[in-house]
XYZ file of C-alpha atoms in Angstrom:
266
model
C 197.178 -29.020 48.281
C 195.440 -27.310 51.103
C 192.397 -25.138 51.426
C 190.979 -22.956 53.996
C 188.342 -24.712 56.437
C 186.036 -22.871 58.679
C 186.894 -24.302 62.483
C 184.663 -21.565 64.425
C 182.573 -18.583 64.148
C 181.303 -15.347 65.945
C 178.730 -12.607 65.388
C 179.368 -9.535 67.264
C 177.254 -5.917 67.014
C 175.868 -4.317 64.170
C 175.892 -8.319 62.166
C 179.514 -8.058 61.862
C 181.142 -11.811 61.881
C 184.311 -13.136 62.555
C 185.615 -16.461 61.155
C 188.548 -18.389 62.283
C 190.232 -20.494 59.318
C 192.859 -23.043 59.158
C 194.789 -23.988 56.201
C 197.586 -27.488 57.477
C 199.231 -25.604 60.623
C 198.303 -21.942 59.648
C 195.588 -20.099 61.414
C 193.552 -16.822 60.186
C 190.904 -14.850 61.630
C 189.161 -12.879 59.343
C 186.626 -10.044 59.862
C 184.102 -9.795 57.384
C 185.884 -11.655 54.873
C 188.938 -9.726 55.502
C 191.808 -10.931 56.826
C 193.039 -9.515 60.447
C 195.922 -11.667 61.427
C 197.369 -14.805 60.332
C 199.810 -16.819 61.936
C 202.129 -16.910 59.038
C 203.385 -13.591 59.469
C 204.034 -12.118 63.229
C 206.904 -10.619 62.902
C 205.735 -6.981 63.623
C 203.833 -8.120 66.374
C 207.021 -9.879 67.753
C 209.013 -6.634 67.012
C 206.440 -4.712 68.901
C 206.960 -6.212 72.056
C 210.978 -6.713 71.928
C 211.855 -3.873 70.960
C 209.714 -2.012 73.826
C 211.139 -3.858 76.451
C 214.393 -3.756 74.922
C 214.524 -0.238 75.053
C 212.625 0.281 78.659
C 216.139 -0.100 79.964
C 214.736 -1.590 83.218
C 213.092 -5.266 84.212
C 209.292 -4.118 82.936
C 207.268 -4.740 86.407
C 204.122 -4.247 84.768
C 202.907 -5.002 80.798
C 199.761 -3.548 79.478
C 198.451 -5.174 76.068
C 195.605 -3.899 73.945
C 194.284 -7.107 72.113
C 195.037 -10.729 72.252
C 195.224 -12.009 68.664
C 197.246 -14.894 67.966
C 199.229 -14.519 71.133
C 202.074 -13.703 69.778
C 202.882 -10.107 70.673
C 202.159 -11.499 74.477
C 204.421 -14.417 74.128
C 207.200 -12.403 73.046
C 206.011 -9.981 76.343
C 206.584 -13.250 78.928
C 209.924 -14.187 77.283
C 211.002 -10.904 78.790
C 209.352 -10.797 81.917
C 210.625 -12.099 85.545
C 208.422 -14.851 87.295
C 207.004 -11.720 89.357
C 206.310 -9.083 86.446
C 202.637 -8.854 85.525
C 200.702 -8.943 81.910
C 197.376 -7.296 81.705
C 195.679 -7.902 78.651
C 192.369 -6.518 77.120
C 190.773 -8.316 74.655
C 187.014 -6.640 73.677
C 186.209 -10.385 71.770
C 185.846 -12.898 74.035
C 185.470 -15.418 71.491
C 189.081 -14.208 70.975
C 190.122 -15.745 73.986
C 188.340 -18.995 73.796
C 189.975 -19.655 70.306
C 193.413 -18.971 71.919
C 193.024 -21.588 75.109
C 191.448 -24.182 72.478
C 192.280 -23.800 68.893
C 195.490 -22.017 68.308
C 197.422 -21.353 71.464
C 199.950 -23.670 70.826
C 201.587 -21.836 68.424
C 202.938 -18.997 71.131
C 203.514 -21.858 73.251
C 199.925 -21.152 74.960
C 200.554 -17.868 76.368
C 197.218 -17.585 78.443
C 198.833 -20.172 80.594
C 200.816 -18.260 82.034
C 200.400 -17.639 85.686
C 201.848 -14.088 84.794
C 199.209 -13.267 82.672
C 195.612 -11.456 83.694
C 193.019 -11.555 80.523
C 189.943 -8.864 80.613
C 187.513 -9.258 78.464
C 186.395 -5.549 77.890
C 188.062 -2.634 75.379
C 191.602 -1.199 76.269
C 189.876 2.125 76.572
C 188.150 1.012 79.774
C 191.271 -0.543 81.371
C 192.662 2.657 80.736
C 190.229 4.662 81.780
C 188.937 2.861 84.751
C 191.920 1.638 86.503
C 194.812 3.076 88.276
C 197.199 0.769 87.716
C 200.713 2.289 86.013
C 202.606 0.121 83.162
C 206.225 -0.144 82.336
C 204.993 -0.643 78.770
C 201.793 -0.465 77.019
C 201.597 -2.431 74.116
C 198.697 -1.676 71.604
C 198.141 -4.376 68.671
C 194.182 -3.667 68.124
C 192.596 -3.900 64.474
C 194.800 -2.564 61.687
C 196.052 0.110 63.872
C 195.287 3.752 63.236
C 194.478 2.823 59.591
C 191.692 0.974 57.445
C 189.801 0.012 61.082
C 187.524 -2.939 60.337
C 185.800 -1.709 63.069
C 185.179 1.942 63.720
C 184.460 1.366 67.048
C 188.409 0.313 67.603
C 189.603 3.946 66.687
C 188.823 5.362 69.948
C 192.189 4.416 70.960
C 194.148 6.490 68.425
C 192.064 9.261 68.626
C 193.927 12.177 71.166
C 191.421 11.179 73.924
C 192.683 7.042 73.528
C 196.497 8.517 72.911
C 196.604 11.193 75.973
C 195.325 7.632 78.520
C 197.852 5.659 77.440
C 200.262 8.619 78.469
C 198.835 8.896 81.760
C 198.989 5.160 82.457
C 202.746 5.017 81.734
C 205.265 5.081 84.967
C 208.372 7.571 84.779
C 210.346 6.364 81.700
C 207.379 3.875 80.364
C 207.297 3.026 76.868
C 203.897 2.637 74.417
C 204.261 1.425 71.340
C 201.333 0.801 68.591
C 201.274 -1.353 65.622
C 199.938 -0.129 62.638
C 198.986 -1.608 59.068
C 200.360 1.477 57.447
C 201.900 4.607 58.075
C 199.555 7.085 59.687
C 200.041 10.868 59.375
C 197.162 11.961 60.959
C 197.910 9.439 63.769
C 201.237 11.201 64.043
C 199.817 14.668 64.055
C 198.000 13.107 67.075
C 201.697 11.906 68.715
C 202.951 15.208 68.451
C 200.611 16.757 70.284
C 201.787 15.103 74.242
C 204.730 15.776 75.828
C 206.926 12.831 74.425
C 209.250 11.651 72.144
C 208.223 9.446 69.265
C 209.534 7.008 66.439
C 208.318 4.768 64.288
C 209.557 1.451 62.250
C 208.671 -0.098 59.563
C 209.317 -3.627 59.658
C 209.829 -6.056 56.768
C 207.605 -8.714 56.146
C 208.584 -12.459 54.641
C 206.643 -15.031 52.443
C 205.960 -12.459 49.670
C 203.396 -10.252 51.292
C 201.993 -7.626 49.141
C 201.889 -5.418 52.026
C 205.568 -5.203 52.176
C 206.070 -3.264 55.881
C 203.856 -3.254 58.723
C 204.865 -0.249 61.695
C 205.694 0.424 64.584
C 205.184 4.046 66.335
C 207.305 4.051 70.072
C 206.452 6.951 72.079
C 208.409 8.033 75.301
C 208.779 10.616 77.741
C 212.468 9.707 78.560
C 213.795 10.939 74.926
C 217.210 8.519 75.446
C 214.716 5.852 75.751
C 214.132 5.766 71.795
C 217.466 6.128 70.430
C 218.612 3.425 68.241
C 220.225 2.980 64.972
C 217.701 1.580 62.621
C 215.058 -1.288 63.059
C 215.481 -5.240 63.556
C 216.047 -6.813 59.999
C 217.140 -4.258 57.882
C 219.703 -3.696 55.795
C 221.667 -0.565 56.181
C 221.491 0.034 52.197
C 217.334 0.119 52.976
C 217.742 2.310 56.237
C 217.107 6.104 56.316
C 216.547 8.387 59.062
C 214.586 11.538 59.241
C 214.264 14.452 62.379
C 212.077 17.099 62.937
C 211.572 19.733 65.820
C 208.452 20.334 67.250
C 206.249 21.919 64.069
C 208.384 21.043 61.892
C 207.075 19.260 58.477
C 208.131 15.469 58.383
C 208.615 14.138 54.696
C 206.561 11.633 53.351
C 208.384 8.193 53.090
C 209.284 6.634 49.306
C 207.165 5.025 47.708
C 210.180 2.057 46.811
C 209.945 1.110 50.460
C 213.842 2.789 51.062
C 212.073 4.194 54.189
C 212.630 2.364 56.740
C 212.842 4.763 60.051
C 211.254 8.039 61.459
C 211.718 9.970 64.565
C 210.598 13.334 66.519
C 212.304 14.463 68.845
C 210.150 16.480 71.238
């Protein structure tokens, strides 16, 4: 039987702490005593990233990601990428980053490696705001997403303000995509608002999670860019479909998990 040990810790503002656990092979980072990603379930994160590029249409020149985490959402980025094509990620933790090149980066086949890859150390919202580079596809994995923020400081991004720079930053045809803990209708009041076409998944989780579906909200300008069938992994029993116009109401998903997809067309 194994247990959870401690292998490193970090204080950032305000006292918070972050702990980084290991249990055999598994790896968990936990935020105040709750947990904010574990290595035994990535799937969403890996669906974040493959399905964006798969549906960019186009070898993605340049990858923006909004937080590091276990690596795995930019692993799944390079498997995609030509030896010229660029990752830019923004991690606010640095600690973050250390833990990757020396703890745990050998699970996504140590990412940070990669000669492809540029790290920042600073929040996606100054990236954003402070650069002029343009992105095939911006890729934002921060906190729990829109929802139950462990840090309130992390919400800027989903606010209108964070959502409106990641539209800016996108080239002609760019993809964003978020992930999200839970569905978000306030965060999709929010989508509707820019000139784009949205959808979101909800992808199944394995190993018994209690938290059944994480999410996936895919936002476009190019409408064509986001249509699809139904999401990675489901069956077709499981998968629904819903549209709305612009003001339109969008019904709420039910609760027995049958919902599986939702789209707006703009």
């Amino acid at each position: 039987m194994y247990i959870w040990t401690e292998v490193a810790r970090t204080g950032i503002s305000a006292g918070d702490e972050i702990i980084l656990l290991r249990k055999n092979d598994l790896y968990e980072i936990r935020y105040n005593g709750m947990e904010l990603m574990c290595s035994s379930c990535h799937q969403s994160e890996d669906f974040l990233a493959e399905k964006a590029l798969r549906l960019l249409g186009r070898p993605a020149r340049k990858v923006l990601i909004g937080g590091l985490g276990l690596g795995y959402t930019l692993r799944m980025v390079l498997n995609f990428l030509d030896d010229d094509a660029q990752v830019v990620v923004s991690e606010i933790v640095p600690e973050i980053v250390h833990w990757n090149r020396h703890y745990f980066g050998h699970l996504a086949g140590n990412p940070l490696d990669d000669p492809r890859v540029e790290v920042r150390v600073e929040d996606v919202r100054h990236t954003l705001d402070n650069g002029r580079e343009a992105y095939d596809v911006v890729l934002m994995d921060t906190d729990n997403g829109p929802e139950h923020l462990v840090r309130t400081e992390n919400g800027d991004i989903y606010r209108e303000c964070g959502i409106r720079a990641v539209e800016r930053a996108l080239t002609p045809g760019g993809i964003a995509a978020f992930w999200s803990s839970e569905l978000s209708p306030a965060f999709e009041k929010r989508l509707d608002v820019l000139p784009w076409t949205w959808r979101c998944d909800s992808v199944p989780l394995s190993g018994g999670r209690v938290d059944a579906f994480h999410h996936v909200y895919l936002a476009s300008r190019d409408a064509a860019n986001l249509h699809y069938p139904r999401v990675v992994g489901a069956s077709t029993a499981m998968t629904t479909m819903s549209e709305r116009n612009a003001g339109a109401s969008l019904p709420r998903p039910p609760e027995d998990g049958s919902h599986l997809l939702r789209v707006r067309r703009a």
